[in-house]
CSV table of C-alpha atoms in Angstrom, one decimal:
chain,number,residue,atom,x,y,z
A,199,UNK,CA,23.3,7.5,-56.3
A,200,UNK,CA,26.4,8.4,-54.9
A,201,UNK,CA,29.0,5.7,-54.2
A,202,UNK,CA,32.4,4.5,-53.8
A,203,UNK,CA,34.5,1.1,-54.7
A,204,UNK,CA,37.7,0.5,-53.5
A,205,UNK,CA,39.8,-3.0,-54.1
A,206,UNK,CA,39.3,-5.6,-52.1
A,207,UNK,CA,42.1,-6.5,-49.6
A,208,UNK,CA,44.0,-8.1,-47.8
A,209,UNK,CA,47.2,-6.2,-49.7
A,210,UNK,CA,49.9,-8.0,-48.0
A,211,UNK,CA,53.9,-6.0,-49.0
A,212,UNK,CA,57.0,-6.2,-47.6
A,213,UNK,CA,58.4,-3.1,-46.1
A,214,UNK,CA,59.5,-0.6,-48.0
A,215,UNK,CA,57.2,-1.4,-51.5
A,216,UNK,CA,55.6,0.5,-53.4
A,217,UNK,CA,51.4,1.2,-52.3
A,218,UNK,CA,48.4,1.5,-54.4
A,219,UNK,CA,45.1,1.1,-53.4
A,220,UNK,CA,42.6,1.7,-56.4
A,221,UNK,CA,39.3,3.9,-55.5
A,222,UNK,CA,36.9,5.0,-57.6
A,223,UNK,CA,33.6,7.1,-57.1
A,224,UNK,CA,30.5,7.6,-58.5
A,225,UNK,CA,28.7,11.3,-57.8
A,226,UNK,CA,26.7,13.8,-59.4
A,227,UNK,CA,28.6,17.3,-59.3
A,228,UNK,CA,31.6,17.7,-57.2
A,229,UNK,CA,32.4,15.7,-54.4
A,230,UNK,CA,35.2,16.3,-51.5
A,231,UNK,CA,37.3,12.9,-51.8
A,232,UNK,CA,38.9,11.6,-48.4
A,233,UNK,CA,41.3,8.5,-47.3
A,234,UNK,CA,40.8,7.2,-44.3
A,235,UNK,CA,42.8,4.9,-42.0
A,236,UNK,CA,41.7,2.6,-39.0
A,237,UNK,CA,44.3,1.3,-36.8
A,238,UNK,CA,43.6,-2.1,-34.7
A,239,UNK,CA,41.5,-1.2,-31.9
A,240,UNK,CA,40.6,2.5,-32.8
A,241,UNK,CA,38.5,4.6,-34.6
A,242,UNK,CA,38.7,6.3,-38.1
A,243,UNK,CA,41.7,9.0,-38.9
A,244,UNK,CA,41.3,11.6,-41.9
A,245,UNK,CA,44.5,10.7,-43.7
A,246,UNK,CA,44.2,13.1,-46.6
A,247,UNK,CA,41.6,14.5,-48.5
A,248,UNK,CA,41.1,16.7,-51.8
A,249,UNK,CA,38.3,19.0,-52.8
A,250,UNK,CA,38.4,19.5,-56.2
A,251,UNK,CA,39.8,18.3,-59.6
A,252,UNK,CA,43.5,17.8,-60.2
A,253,UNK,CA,44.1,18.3,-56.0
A,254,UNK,CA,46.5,16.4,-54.7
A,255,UNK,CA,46.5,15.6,-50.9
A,256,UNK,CA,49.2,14.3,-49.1
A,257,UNK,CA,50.2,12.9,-45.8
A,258,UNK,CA,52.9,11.2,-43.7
A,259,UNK,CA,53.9,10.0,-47.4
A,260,UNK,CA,51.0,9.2,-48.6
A,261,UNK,CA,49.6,11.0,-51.6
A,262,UNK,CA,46.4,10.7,-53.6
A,263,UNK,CA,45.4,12.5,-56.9
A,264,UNK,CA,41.6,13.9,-57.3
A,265,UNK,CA,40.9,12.9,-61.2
A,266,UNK,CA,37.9,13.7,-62.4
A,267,UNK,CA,38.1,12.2,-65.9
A,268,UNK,CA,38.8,9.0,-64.8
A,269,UNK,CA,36.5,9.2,-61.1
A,270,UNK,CA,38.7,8.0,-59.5
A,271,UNK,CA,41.3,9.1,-55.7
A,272,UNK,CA,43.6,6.2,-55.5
A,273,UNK,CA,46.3,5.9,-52.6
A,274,UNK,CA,49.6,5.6,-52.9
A,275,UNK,CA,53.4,5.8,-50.5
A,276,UNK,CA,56.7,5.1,-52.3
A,277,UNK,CA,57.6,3.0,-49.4
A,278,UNK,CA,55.5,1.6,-46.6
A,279,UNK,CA,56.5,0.3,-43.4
A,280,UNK,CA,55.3,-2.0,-40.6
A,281,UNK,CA,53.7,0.7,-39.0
A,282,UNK,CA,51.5,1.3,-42.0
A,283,UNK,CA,49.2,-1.5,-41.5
A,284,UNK,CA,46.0,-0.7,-41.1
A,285,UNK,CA,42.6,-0.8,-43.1
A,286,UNK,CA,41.9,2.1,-45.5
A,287,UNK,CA,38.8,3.6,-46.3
A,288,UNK,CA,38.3,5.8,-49.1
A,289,UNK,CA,35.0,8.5,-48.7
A,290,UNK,CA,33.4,11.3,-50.8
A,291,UNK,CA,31.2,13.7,-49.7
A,292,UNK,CA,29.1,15.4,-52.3
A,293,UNK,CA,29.0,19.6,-52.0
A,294,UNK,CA,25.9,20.3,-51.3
A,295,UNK,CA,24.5,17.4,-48.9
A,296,UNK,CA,25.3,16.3,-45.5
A,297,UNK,CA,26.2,12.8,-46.4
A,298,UNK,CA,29.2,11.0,-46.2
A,299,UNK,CA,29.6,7.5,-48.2
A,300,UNK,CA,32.5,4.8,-47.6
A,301,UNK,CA,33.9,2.3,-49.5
A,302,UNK,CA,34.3,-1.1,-48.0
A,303,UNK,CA,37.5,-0.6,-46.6
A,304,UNK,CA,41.3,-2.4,-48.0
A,305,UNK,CA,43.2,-3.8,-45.4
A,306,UNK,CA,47.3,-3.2,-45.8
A,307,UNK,CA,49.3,-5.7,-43.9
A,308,UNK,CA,52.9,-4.8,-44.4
A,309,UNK,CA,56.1,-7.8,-43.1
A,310,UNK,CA,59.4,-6.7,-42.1
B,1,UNK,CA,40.6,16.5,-24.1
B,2,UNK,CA,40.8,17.3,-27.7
B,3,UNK,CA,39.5,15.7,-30.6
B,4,UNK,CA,36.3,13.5,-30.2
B,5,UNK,CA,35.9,11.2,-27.0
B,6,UNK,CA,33.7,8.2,-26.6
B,7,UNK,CA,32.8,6.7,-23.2
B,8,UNK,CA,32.7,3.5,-22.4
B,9,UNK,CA,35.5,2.1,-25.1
B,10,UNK,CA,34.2,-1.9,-23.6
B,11,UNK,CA,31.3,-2.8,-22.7
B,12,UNK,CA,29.3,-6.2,-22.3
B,13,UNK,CA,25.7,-6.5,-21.6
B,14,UNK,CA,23.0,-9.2,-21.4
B,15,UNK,CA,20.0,-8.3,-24.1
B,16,UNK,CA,17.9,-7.4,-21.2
B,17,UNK,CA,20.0,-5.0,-19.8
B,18,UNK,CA,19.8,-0.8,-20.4
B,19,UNK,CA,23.0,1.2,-21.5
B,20,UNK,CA,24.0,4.1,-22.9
B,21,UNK,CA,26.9,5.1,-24.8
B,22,UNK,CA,28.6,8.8,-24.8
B,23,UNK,CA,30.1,11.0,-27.3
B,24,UNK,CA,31.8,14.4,-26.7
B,25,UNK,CA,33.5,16.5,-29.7
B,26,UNK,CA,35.9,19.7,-28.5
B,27,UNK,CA,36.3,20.5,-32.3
B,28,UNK,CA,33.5,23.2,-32.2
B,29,UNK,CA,31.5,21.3,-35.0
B,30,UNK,CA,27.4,21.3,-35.3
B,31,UNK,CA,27.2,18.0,-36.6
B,32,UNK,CA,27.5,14.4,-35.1
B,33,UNK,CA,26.9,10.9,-36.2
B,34,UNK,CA,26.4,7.6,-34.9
B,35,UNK,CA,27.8,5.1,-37.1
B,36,UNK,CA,28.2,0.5,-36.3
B,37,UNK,CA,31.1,-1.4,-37.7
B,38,UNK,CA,30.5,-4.8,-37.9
B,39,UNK,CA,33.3,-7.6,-38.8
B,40,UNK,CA,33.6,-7.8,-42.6
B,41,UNK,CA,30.5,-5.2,-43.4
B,42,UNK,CA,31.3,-1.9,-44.8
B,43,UNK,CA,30.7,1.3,-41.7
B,44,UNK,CA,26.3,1.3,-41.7
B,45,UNK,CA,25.6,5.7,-40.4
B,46,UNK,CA,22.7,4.9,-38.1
B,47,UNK,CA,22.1,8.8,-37.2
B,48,UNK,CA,22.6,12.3,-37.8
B,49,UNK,CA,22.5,15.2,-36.0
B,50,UNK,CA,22.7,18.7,-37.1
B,51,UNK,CA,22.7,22.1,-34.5
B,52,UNK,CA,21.3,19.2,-32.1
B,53,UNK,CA,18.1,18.3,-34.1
B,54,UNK,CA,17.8,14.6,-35.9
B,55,UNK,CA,18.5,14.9,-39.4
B,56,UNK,CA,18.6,11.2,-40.6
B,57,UNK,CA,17.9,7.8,-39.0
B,58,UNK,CA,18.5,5.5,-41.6
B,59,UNK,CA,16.1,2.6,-40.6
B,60,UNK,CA,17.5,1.6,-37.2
B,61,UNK,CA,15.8,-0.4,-34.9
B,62,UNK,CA,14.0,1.4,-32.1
B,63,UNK,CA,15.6,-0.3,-29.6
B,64,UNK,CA,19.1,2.2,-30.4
B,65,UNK,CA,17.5,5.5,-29.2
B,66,UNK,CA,19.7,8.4,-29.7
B,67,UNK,CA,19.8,11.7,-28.0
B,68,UNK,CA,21.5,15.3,-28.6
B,69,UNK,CA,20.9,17.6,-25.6
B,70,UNK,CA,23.5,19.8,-27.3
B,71,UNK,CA,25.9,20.4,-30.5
B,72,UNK,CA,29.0,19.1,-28.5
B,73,UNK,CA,27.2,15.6,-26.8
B,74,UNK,CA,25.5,12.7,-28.1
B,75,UNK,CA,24.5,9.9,-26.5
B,76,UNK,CA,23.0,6.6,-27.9
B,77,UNK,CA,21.0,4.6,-25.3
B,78,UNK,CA,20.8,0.7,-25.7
B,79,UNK,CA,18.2,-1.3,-24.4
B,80,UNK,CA,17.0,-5.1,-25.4
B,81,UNK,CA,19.1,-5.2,-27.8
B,82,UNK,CA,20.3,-8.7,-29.6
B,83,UNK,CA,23.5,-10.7,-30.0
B,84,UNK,CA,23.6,-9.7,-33.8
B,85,UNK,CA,24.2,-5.8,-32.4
B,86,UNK,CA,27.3,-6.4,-31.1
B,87,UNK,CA,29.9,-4.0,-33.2
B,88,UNK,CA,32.5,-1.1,-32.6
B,89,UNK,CA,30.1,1.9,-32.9
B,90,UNK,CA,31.6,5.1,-33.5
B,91,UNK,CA,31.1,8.6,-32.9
B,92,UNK,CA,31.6,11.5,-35.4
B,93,UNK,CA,31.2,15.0,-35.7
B,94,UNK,CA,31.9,17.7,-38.5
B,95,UNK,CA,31.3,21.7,-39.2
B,96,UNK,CA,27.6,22.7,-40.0
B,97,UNK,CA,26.1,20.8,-42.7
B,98,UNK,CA,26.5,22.2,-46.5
B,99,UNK,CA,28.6,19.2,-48.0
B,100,UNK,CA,32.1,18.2,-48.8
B,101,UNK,CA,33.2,18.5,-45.1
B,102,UNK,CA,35.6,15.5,-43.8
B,103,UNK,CA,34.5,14.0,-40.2
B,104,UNK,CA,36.2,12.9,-37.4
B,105,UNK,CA,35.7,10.0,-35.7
B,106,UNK,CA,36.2,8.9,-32.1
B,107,UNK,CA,37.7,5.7,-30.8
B,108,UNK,CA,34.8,4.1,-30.4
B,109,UNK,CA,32.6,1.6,-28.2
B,110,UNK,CA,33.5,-2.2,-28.7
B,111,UNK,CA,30.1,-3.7,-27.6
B,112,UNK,CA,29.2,-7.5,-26.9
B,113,UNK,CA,25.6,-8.4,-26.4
B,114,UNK,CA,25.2,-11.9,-24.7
């Protein structure tokens, strides 16, 4: 079935690095790819998302890259700052169904 | 309001006790989902709604009961639930079902059973 892995956290950096947070998906067809973020105490924010191969979405610096060949949306910022920390979910939903599926979520802690 | 509100944000209650949580969505959307965070589990969708009728329960115990009087509320109503319950549960809604649609989530309920 459908699914999605993401790398485990915590990702600890120090302001101003350089992100990545590896996701990869497994789907049948064409899913809609999503990044999510939770900050402490609230509920989930769509961050970016991309519905078909080769789309890049992009947001507040973040970008992520739909690649089919390799199944996999992985998050990145050139430069991250305090305020970026948060956990990240990466989602798909597949075209044709109601469903949405999560990965486990990283958690980004980023030191001044 | 905009966006997708959830009512109470904290709430306690004994395992005897009767409650019931509230969603709203001003986003126009036909579908909504409850979903429970727990620490260190990945998010568990409990239930889905589509153009207010029950689309998916995904093996939840009968004592979370949820209701959709119509495509902008949805309420989940708690009774006798357990210590093992307790969990941020959040609301979400989307356009009509068809796929490849993103959600958006409320701020969710923190809930402590004890």
């Amino acid at each position: 079935g459908d699914s999605v892995t993401q790398m485990e956290g915590p990702v600890t950096l120090s302001e101003e690095a350089f992100l990545t947070i590896n996701c990869t998906y497994t789907a049948t067809g064409y899913p809609s790819l999503f990044w999510y973020v939770q900050y402490p105490g609230e509920g989930l924010q769509l961050l970016l998302k991309a519905t078909k191969a080769d789309d890049k979405g992009s947001n507040k610096g973040f970008e992520a890259t739909y690649r089919k060949e390799t199944t996999s949306f992985h998050l990145e910022k050139g430069s991250v700052q305090v305020s970026d920390s948060a956990v990240y979910f990466c989602a798909l939903s597949p075209r044709n169904f109601n469903k949405f599926y999560f990965g486990s979520g990283t958690k980004l802690n980023v030191k001044p | 309001e905009t966006g997708v509100t959830q009512t109470p944000r904290h709430l306690v209650m004994g395992m005897t006790n009767k409650k019931s949580l509230k969603c709203e969505q001003h986003l126009g959307h036909n579908a909504m989902y409850w979903y429970k965070q727990s620490a260190k589990k990945p998010l568990e969708l409990m239930f889905v709604y589509n153009f207010k009728e029950q689309t998916e329960n995904n093996s939840v115990p009968s004592r979370f009961s949820p209701e959709c009087p119509n495509s902008s509320h949805l309420f989940l109503h708690l009774h006798t639930l357990q210590p093992e319950d307790s969990a941020l549960y959040l609301c979400a809604s989307s356009q009509e079902s068809g796929g490849g649609r993103e959600q958006y989530f409320g701020p969710g309920t923190r809930l402590t059973v004890t």
